[in-house]
Every structure is written in C-alpha cells, then in structure tokens.
Short mmCIF file of C-alpha atoms and ligand atoms in Angstrom, two decimals:
data_model
loop_
_atom_site.label_atom_id
_atom_site.label_comp_id
_atom_site.label_asym_id
_atom_site.label_seq_id
_atom_site.Cartn_x
_atom_site.Cartn_y
_atom_site.Cartn_z
CA MET A 1 79.49 20.59 145.88
CA ALA A 2 76.25 21.56 144.29
CA LYS A 3 74.34 19.00 142.24
CA LYS A 4 72.22 20.55 139.60
CA SER A 5 69.03 18.67 138.04
CA LEU A 6 69.25 18.75 134.53
CA THR A 7 66.88 18.48 131.51
CA ILE A 8 67.74 15.19 129.32
CA LYS A 9 69.54 17.33 127.27
CA PRO A 10 70.65 20.92 128.45
CA LYS A 11 70.48 23.18 126.32
CA LEU A 12 73.33 25.63 125.82
CA ALA A 13 73.99 29.27 124.44
CA PHE A 14 76.96 30.75 122.90
CA TYR A 15 76.83 34.47 122.40
CA TRP A 16 79.51 37.47 121.84
CA ALA A 17 79.00 41.22 123.32
CA ALA A 18 82.18 43.23 122.51
CA SER A 19 84.86 40.55 121.28
CA CYS A 20 87.50 39.69 118.78
CA GLY A 21 85.97 36.04 118.18
CA GLY A 22 88.74 34.58 119.70
CA CYS A 23 86.68 32.64 122.54
CA GLU A 24 84.22 31.60 119.66
CA ILE A 25 87.28 29.97 118.13
CA THR A 26 88.16 28.56 121.44
CA ILE A 27 84.51 26.66 121.39
CA THR A 28 85.55 25.26 117.92
CA GLU A 29 88.79 24.30 118.66
CA LEU A 30 87.10 21.17 121.07
CA GLY A 31 87.24 19.30 117.22
CA MET A 32 85.95 15.95 117.55
CA ARG A 33 84.78 16.94 121.19
CA LEU A 34 82.53 18.87 119.79
CA VAL A 35 80.25 16.33 118.27
CA ASP A 36 80.37 14.14 120.92
CA LEU A 37 79.31 17.36 122.99
CA SER A 38 76.25 18.18 120.43
CA GLU A 39 74.82 14.50 121.31
CA LYS A 40 74.75 14.91 124.58
CA VAL A 41 73.24 19.17 124.30
CA ASP A 42 71.04 21.04 122.32
CA ILE A 43 72.88 24.48 121.03
CA VAL A 44 69.68 26.61 121.01
CA PHE A 45 71.70 30.08 119.73
CA TRP A 46 75.07 30.50 118.63
CA PRO A 47 75.55 33.14 116.38
CA ALA A 48 78.92 33.29 115.39
CA ALA A 49 78.32 29.63 114.47
CA MET A 50 74.53 29.18 112.46
CA ASP A 51 72.14 31.14 111.80
CA PHE A 52 70.14 31.95 114.53
CA LYS A 53 68.68 35.48 115.35
CA TYR A 54 67.63 37.35 118.21
CA ALA A 55 63.91 36.82 117.79
CA ASP A 56 64.67 33.31 118.46
CA VAL A 57 66.08 33.61 122.06
CA GLU A 58 63.21 36.63 122.41
CA ALA A 59 60.54 33.89 121.39
CA MET A 60 61.86 31.88 124.40
CA GLN A 61 60.40 31.08 127.46
CA ASP A 62 62.35 32.58 130.64
CA GLN A 63 65.20 30.48 132.10
CA GLU A 64 64.25 27.84 128.72
CA ILE A 65 68.34 27.89 128.31
CA ASP A 66 70.39 25.68 130.71
CA PHE A 67 73.39 27.36 130.51
CA CYS A 68 74.35 30.52 128.83
CA PHE A 69 78.43 31.14 127.59
CA PHE A 70 78.66 34.54 127.36
CA ASN A 71 81.89 36.29 125.90
CA GLY A 72 83.03 40.04 125.14
CA ALA A 73 82.67 42.99 127.42
CA ILE A 74 79.37 45.31 127.88
CA ARG A 75 80.51 48.35 125.20
CA ASN A 76 77.54 49.60 123.51
CA SER A 77 73.80 49.26 123.82
CA GLU A 78 73.33 46.08 121.68
CA ASN A 79 75.96 44.09 124.23
CA GLU A 80 73.67 45.34 126.91
CA HIS A 81 70.18 44.13 125.76
CA MET A 82 71.37 41.19 125.17
CA ALA A 83 73.12 40.89 128.53
CA TYR A 84 69.73 41.10 130.10
CA LEU A 85 67.81 39.13 127.83
CA LEU A 86 69.78 35.96 127.90
CA ARG A 87 69.98 36.99 131.45
CA GLN A 88 66.29 36.52 131.42
CA LYS A 89 65.96 33.28 129.07
CA SER A 90 68.95 31.40 131.33
CA LYS A 91 68.88 29.12 134.02
CA ILE A 92 72.74 29.75 134.20
CA LEU A 93 74.85 32.47 133.17
CA ILE A 94 78.38 31.88 132.84
CA SER A 95 80.77 34.70 132.23
CA PHE A 96 83.63 33.53 129.21
CA GLY A 97 86.82 34.93 128.73
CA SER A 98 88.68 37.98 129.81
CA CYS A 99 86.66 40.52 127.75
CA SER A 100 83.41 39.65 129.58
CA HIS A 101 84.82 38.30 133.19
CA LEU A 102 87.20 41.88 133.30
CA GLY A 103 86.42 43.71 130.48
CA GLY A 104 89.29 42.60 129.07
CA ILE A 105 91.29 44.90 125.83
CA PRO A 106 88.52 46.47 124.84
CA GLY A 107 88.10 48.08 128.29
CA LEU A 108 91.67 49.76 127.92
CA ALA A 109 89.56 52.04 126.02
CA ASN A 110 88.34 53.33 129.49
CA LEU A 111 91.63 55.50 129.23
CA PHE A 112 90.05 57.51 127.03
CA ASP A 113 86.90 59.34 126.18
CA VAL A 114 84.72 58.64 123.77
CA GLU A 115 85.11 61.79 121.89
CA THR A 116 88.94 60.61 121.38
CA LEU A 117 88.27 57.27 120.55
CA LEU A 118 86.18 58.37 117.97
CA GLU A 119 88.54 61.34 116.34
CA ARG A 120 91.19 58.61 116.45
CA VAL A 121 89.13 56.12 114.47
CA PHE A 122 87.16 57.95 112.03
CA ASP A 123 89.31 61.19 111.32
CA GLU A 124 93.39 60.33 112.67
CA ALA A 125 94.05 56.77 111.90
CA PRO A 126 96.62 56.52 109.08
CA SER A 127 94.79 53.81 107.13
CA LEU A 128 91.70 55.77 107.00
CA ASP A 129 91.31 56.37 103.17
CA ASP A 130 88.07 59.31 101.70
CA SER A 131 85.80 58.53 104.58
CA ARG A 132 88.41 60.38 106.62
CA GLY A 133 85.71 62.55 108.79
CA THR A 134 82.60 60.84 108.05
CA ARG A 135 81.15 59.71 112.10
CA PRO A 136 78.51 56.52 112.15
CA LYS A 137 75.05 58.37 112.91
CA LEU A 138 73.03 56.50 115.01
CA LYS A 139 69.82 56.35 112.25
CA THR A 140 70.48 56.69 108.65
CA LYS A 141 67.52 56.56 105.87
CA VAL A 142 68.40 53.90 102.97
CA PRO A 143 65.85 53.11 100.12
CA GLU A 144 64.80 50.12 102.24
CA GLY A 145 63.98 52.05 105.26
CA GLU A 146 65.79 53.39 108.58
CA ILE A 147 69.26 51.36 109.69
CA GLU A 148 69.86 52.18 112.89
CA ILE A 149 73.13 51.29 115.27
CA PRO A 150 73.90 50.41 118.58
CA ARG A 151 74.72 53.33 120.70
CA LEU A 152 78.52 53.71 121.77
CA TYR A 153 78.95 53.89 125.92
CA THR A 154 81.33 56.27 127.56
CA GLN A 155 82.25 53.36 129.44
CA VAL A 156 83.11 49.57 128.88
CA LYS A 157 82.15 47.12 131.48
CA SER A 158 82.48 43.63 132.21
CA LEU A 159 79.52 41.21 132.46
CA ALA A 160 78.89 41.01 136.02
CA GLN A 161 78.85 45.00 136.07
CA THR A 162 76.07 44.97 133.87
CA ILE A 163 74.14 41.95 134.97
CA ALA A 164 73.91 39.31 137.81
CA VAL A 165 76.72 36.10 136.51
CA ASP A 166 76.70 32.90 137.63
CA TYR A 167 80.20 31.57 137.21
CA PHE A 168 83.00 32.91 135.62
CA MET A 169 85.65 31.52 133.21
CA PRO A 170 88.98 33.87 133.21
CA GLY A 171 91.47 33.70 129.62
CA CYS A 172 91.88 35.40 126.62
CA PRO A 173 90.76 32.93 125.79
CA PRO A 174 90.03 30.28 127.94
CA VAL A 175 92.26 27.12 126.64
CA VAL A 176 90.55 24.52 125.24
CA ASP A 177 91.42 22.10 128.06
CA GLN A 178 89.57 24.41 130.76
CA VAL A 179 86.82 24.66 128.37
CA TRP A 180 86.50 21.05 128.29
CA LYS A 181 86.91 20.71 131.65
CA VAL A 182 83.83 23.13 132.26
CA MET A 183 81.42 20.82 130.30
CA GLN A 184 82.24 17.61 131.80
CA LEU A 185 81.14 19.50 135.23
CA ILE A 186 78.03 20.63 133.27
CA LEU A 187 77.05 17.12 132.04
CA ALA A 188 78.18 15.51 136.00
CA GLY A 189 75.81 17.93 137.06
CA GLN A 190 78.81 18.99 139.52
CA LEU A 191 79.65 22.44 139.49
CA PRO A 192 80.85 24.26 142.10
CA SER A 193 79.16 27.15 144.07
CA LYS A 194 77.36 30.10 142.49
CA GLY A 195 79.60 32.63 141.81
CA SER A 196 82.44 30.17 141.43
CA ILE A 197 85.44 30.66 138.81
CA ILE A 198 85.57 27.23 137.06
CA GLY A 199 87.73 25.24 135.44
CA VAL A 200 91.18 27.00 136.59
CA ASN A 201 93.61 26.16 139.94
CA PRO A 202 93.66 28.28 143.01
CA LYS A 203 97.44 28.74 142.59
CA THR A 204 99.33 31.36 140.44
CA ASN A 205 100.88 30.91 137.39
CA CYS A 206 104.40 31.62 139.16
CA ASP A 207 103.27 28.60 141.43
CA GLU A 208 103.28 26.17 138.63
CA CYS A 209 106.10 27.48 136.16
CA GLU A 210 108.83 25.02 136.01
CA ARG A 211 111.56 27.92 135.28
CA LYS A 212 114.62 28.38 137.13
CA LYS A 213 114.39 31.22 139.46
CA GLY A 214 117.64 31.49 140.64
CA GLU A 215 119.27 30.76 143.85
CA SER A 216 120.18 34.70 144.92
CA GLY A 217 116.76 35.85 144.64
CA MET A 218 116.06 38.40 141.45
CA HIS A 219 117.72 41.72 141.43
CA ILE A 220 116.51 43.79 138.50
CA THR A 221 118.58 46.86 137.18
CA GLN A 222 117.13 47.02 133.78
CA PHE A 223 114.18 45.62 131.84
CA HIS A 224 113.65 44.68 128.73
CA ARG A 225 110.63 44.23 126.03
CA PRO A 226 110.81 40.88 124.79
CA HIS A 227 111.97 41.44 121.14
CA GLU A 228 115.09 43.32 122.76
CA ILE A 229 117.16 40.39 123.55
CA GLN A 230 117.84 36.74 123.34
CA LEU A 231 115.20 34.69 125.86
CA ASP A 232 116.65 31.58 127.87
CA PRO A 233 113.95 29.14 127.66
CA GLU A 234 114.56 27.54 131.09
CA ARG A 235 115.29 30.77 133.22
CA CYS A 236 112.32 33.27 134.73
CA PHE A 237 111.69 35.58 132.57
CA LEU A 238 112.19 38.20 135.44
CA THR A 239 115.74 37.09 136.17
CA GLN A 240 116.20 38.45 132.54
CA GLY A 241 114.88 41.41 133.13
CA VAL A 242 111.43 41.34 131.45
CA ILE A 243 108.32 41.29 132.91
CA CYS A 244 106.04 38.40 133.44
CA CYS A 245 102.19 38.45 134.82
CA GLY A 246 103.00 35.02 136.52
CA THR A 247 102.84 36.01 140.29
CA ALA A 248 99.90 38.04 140.06
CA THR A 249 97.70 35.58 137.73
CA ARG A 250 95.38 32.45 138.08
CA ALA A 251 96.47 29.23 137.26
CA GLY A 252 94.77 26.90 135.38
CA CYS A 253 95.91 27.87 131.44
CA GLY A 254 98.77 25.19 131.34
CA LEU A 255 101.12 28.16 130.53
CA PRO A 256 100.84 28.15 126.82
CA CYS A 257 102.79 31.83 126.54
CA VAL A 258 105.53 30.74 129.10
CA LYS A 259 106.30 27.50 127.15
CA ALA A 260 106.29 29.12 123.95
CA ASN A 261 109.01 31.35 125.11
CA MET A 262 106.66 34.11 125.97
CA PRO A 263 106.08 35.85 129.04
CA CYS A 264 102.69 35.74 130.77
CA ARG A 265 100.72 38.92 130.23
CA GLY A 266 97.71 38.21 132.96
CA CYS A 267 94.45 37.16 131.32
CA TYR A 268 93.37 34.70 134.02
CA GLY A 269 93.24 37.83 135.93
CA ALA A 270 93.87 37.42 140.02
CA PRO A 271 94.67 34.88 141.90
CA ASP A 272 92.16 34.28 144.98
CA GLY A 273 92.89 36.78 147.65
CA VAL A 274 94.54 39.33 145.50
CA LEU A 275 91.42 42.20 144.89
CA ASP A 276 93.48 44.32 142.31
CA GLN A 277 95.65 42.55 139.68
CA GLY A 278 97.53 45.23 138.39
CA ALA A 279 98.35 46.95 141.82
CA LYS A 280 99.94 43.26 143.06
CA LEU A 281 102.07 43.26 139.89
CA ILE A 282 103.28 46.69 140.17
CA SER A 283 104.23 45.70 144.11
CA ALA A 284 105.94 42.68 142.98
CA ILE A 285 107.89 44.43 140.43
CA ALA A 286 108.99 47.53 142.12
CA ALA A 287 110.21 45.11 145.39
CA LEU A 288 112.58 43.13 142.95
CA VAL A 289 114.02 46.70 141.74
CA ASP A 290 117.74 46.51 143.09
CA THR A 291 118.53 50.00 144.39
CA THR A 292 117.64 52.21 146.85
CA ASP A 293 118.48 55.38 145.42
CA VAL A 294 115.60 57.01 144.41
CA GLN A 295 116.42 58.68 141.01
CA LYS A 296 117.71 54.95 140.02
CA ILE A 297 114.66 53.93 140.94
CA GLN A 298 113.00 56.18 138.95
CA GLU A 299 115.23 55.62 136.21
CA ILE A 300 115.02 52.24 136.13
CA LEU A 301 110.63 52.14 136.44
CA ASP A 302 110.79 54.57 133.33
CA GLN A 303 112.30 51.65 131.23
CA ILE A 304 108.70 49.72 131.81
CA ALA A 305 106.54 50.97 128.18
CA ASP A 306 103.14 51.63 128.93
CA PRO A 307 102.92 50.53 132.63
CA VAL A 308 99.06 50.78 132.87
CA GLY A 309 99.12 48.50 129.58
CA LEU A 310 101.38 46.19 131.01
CA SER A 311 99.78 46.00 134.31
CA TYR A 312 95.80 46.17 133.56
CA ARG A 313 95.86 44.52 130.17
CA PHE A 314 92.64 42.43 130.86
CA GLY A 315 91.50 43.93 134.13
CA LEU A 316 91.39 47.83 133.74
CA ALA A 317 87.46 48.02 133.42
CA ASP A 318 87.23 46.00 136.86
CA SER A 319 90.18 47.64 138.45
CA TYR A 320 90.76 49.87 141.10
CA LEU A 321 91.73 52.67 138.34
CA SER A 322 88.20 52.15 136.66
CA ASP A 323 86.31 52.59 140.31
CA LEU A 324 88.59 55.84 140.83
CA LYS A 325 87.39 57.17 137.66
CA TYR A 326 84.16 56.79 137.39
CA LYS A 327 83.87 57.52 141.13
CA LYS A 328 83.97 61.17 140.61
S1 SF4 B 1 88.70 36.93 125.90
FE1 SF4 B 1 90.18 37.59 124.15
S2 SF4 B 1 90.02 35.97 122.47
FE2 SF4 B 1 87.63 36.26 124.25
S3 SF4 B 1 87.31 38.22 122.98
FE3 SF4 B 1 88.02 38.92 124.33
S4 SF4 B 1 89.97 39.88 123.51
FE4 SF4 B 1 88.66 37.73 122.09
S1 SF4 B 2 107.23 35.07 136.59
FE1 SF4 B 2 106.93 34.21 134.64
S2 SF4 B 2 108.74 32.80 134.19
FE2 SF4 B 2 108.80 33.76 136.14
S3 SF4 B 2 108.13 31.96 137.56
FE3 SF4 B 2 107.07 33.32 137.22
S4 SF4 B 2 105.75 32.17 135.47
FE4 SF4 B 2 107.47 31.58 135.45
S1 SF4 B 3 100.60 32.73 130.43
FE1 SF4 B 3 99.37 33.93 131.05
S2 SF4 B 3 98.74 35.24 129.29
FE2 SF4 B 3 99.28 33.33 128.70
S3 SF4 B 3 97.17 32.06 128.10
FE3 SF4 B 3 98.29 31.71 130.46
S4 SF4 B 3 96.93 33.62 131.97
FE4 SF4 B 3 97.37 34.19 129.97
#
C-alpha cells in the first residue's frame, strides 16, 4: 500500500465531461459528510456545483490539484481539452463512474456513425418542433460576436483511452458509500498502487448475492424482461428466466438494484480476470440454455431483447467490439 504525502489540506476537483450529472449527484448525496469533508479539503474546481471557470484551472500551476475526480466520457473536443488540461493540473486523476471508466451509456452511440446520430436527433425524433432539420454549426455569428460549440467526435472514448489515469471508480453512478470509502483512503494517505480500481471488492455481485440459486442448477427455456412477469424477491433472477449481469460484474455496490428486485445491469464493469464483460455474460447465459437442439437454442436466444445493449450497456466503448470496429 503506497503512502502518499499530502499538502495539509488536499485540493480536490470534480469535473463532468459527456455525463448525465448522476455522478455529481452522488457527491452531493454525501450529505453532512460533505460538510465534514469540506473542513479537511479545499474544493478548487467543481463547475456542476459552484461558479468556477475554465480560466481558473488554466491559471493553476501544473499538478496543483491533488485529486481530480473526472466523470463522463470523451464525446467531443471540449471533453478532450478538459481531460488534457486536468491531467496537466492534477497529481492524481481518478476516472469516476462508468462513463469515464468504460465509456458508459454514451458509448452505446458507437453502434452508429455520427451522421446517423445527427439525423435521428435533428431530423427524425418525434419530439422535434419547427426546428426539425436544423443542424448545429460549429461557429455562429450573433450580435455579441461569434459562438463556437465543441466538435462532436466520431467515437465515444473512455477517459483512459484519451489520457493516463491513476485510479478508477466504477459505477453508474458509484454508490455513495464507495465514494466515502475512497475519501477516507485519500485523507489517510492509503490509496493502493496506481492503476487500481478503488472502493470496490474483488469478487462478483453473484458472490455477494443472497438470493436462492436453486439446488439442481439453472435451466433456462424462456427469457423474460423484468416487467413481463411477477418477480420473486427471494430467488435468483436467472432461475426466473430474467437476465441479471451479476456473474460478469465486479462487486462493491452493495447490490442496490437486486435488493430493489431489479436485475443487475453491470455498471461496475468486469471483475478481476475478465477482459470483456459482455463476452463473459453471453458465455454464462449461453451455458444455462436448457437444450442442445440448435434451432431451439436460436429460438430461445432470439427472445433476448437488445443483446448488445444488455451485455455492453456500460462498456461498449472499452470492449472487444469497439476494438473490432475501430481497428478496421
Ligand atoms: S456513470 Fe452513470 S450516473 Fe455517472 S455520468 Fe455516466 S450515466 Fe450518469
Ligand atoms: S445472477 Fe443476479 S440474482 Fe442471481 S445470484 Fe447473481 S446477482 Fe444474484
Ligand atoms: S447491482 Fe449492478 S447495476 Fe446495480 S449498482 Fe450494482 S453493479 Fe450497478
């Protein structure tokens, strides 16, 4: 365990790139613990909560920020610029949340090319009003001068696909207890070696789950979506024909979804030793299908709605599938 010497009051920064804001909400959910924390650290940049400007960061010395929590994926030129800038200004850069860690939900856009995405959003979406067909321009002249918006990239990337990252905190969002655990490690100077995934457990969610798995193994002959059946809160979802990603997912969240009678969707990413979460899940599910008849296997697997979205919901941008697409 590497002990790290800190300034008396460590300087913290929080930033969001291509993000829904949920990771920022987790910080605020620290509640009164955030008040305690604010007495022990200086928050020097947190645009989601306070009026900081990019110029404030640009004016800092290199490595002036002790710990920067960076959430959100890299989707456009602004995200990328801020990733480079915060890397330069931070001693320790923490990839915070699934979007930053693995590309997250925004990474599912990598299934489509940019033109298809723009067509959907600006030309076809049913909710469009008279603005239908109007595309944003990179530069627009207004009476006050010229407005420039960020350039959309063809591919969503994780933070580590863009710049060097020191630590990773998975989760969509990371649960508040995990955030607090990491804050304690920081304050105690007890972060593990660089490159680690922090605040989590090395096992899988299935290892920690107390639902009954059944004594004679699992045999799936029909898949259901969670809303299609009455879910038994005591039994493993898989024994009920509902896909749960627990077996391919790192533990550490405390299973809030499973405890709320919803299957795990895999937001903590792959556990140790698994290189591709989606491939691991598909292989685990396929092994449970209860027939050797090829046509029947196909019929059963065809019942799975959106297999890519299910298996790679949070990690497509960082997966083997992404590699295949972009190595062409
Ligand atoms: S990880 Fe989840 S909560 Fe955090 S920004 Fe991405 S979508 Fe939102
Ligand atoms: S698959 Fe889901 S419900 Fe079943 S044991 Fe694993 S985490 Fe629990
Ligand atoms: S149960 Fe699964 S989807 Fe829910 S928070 Fe944990 S890892 Fe994420």
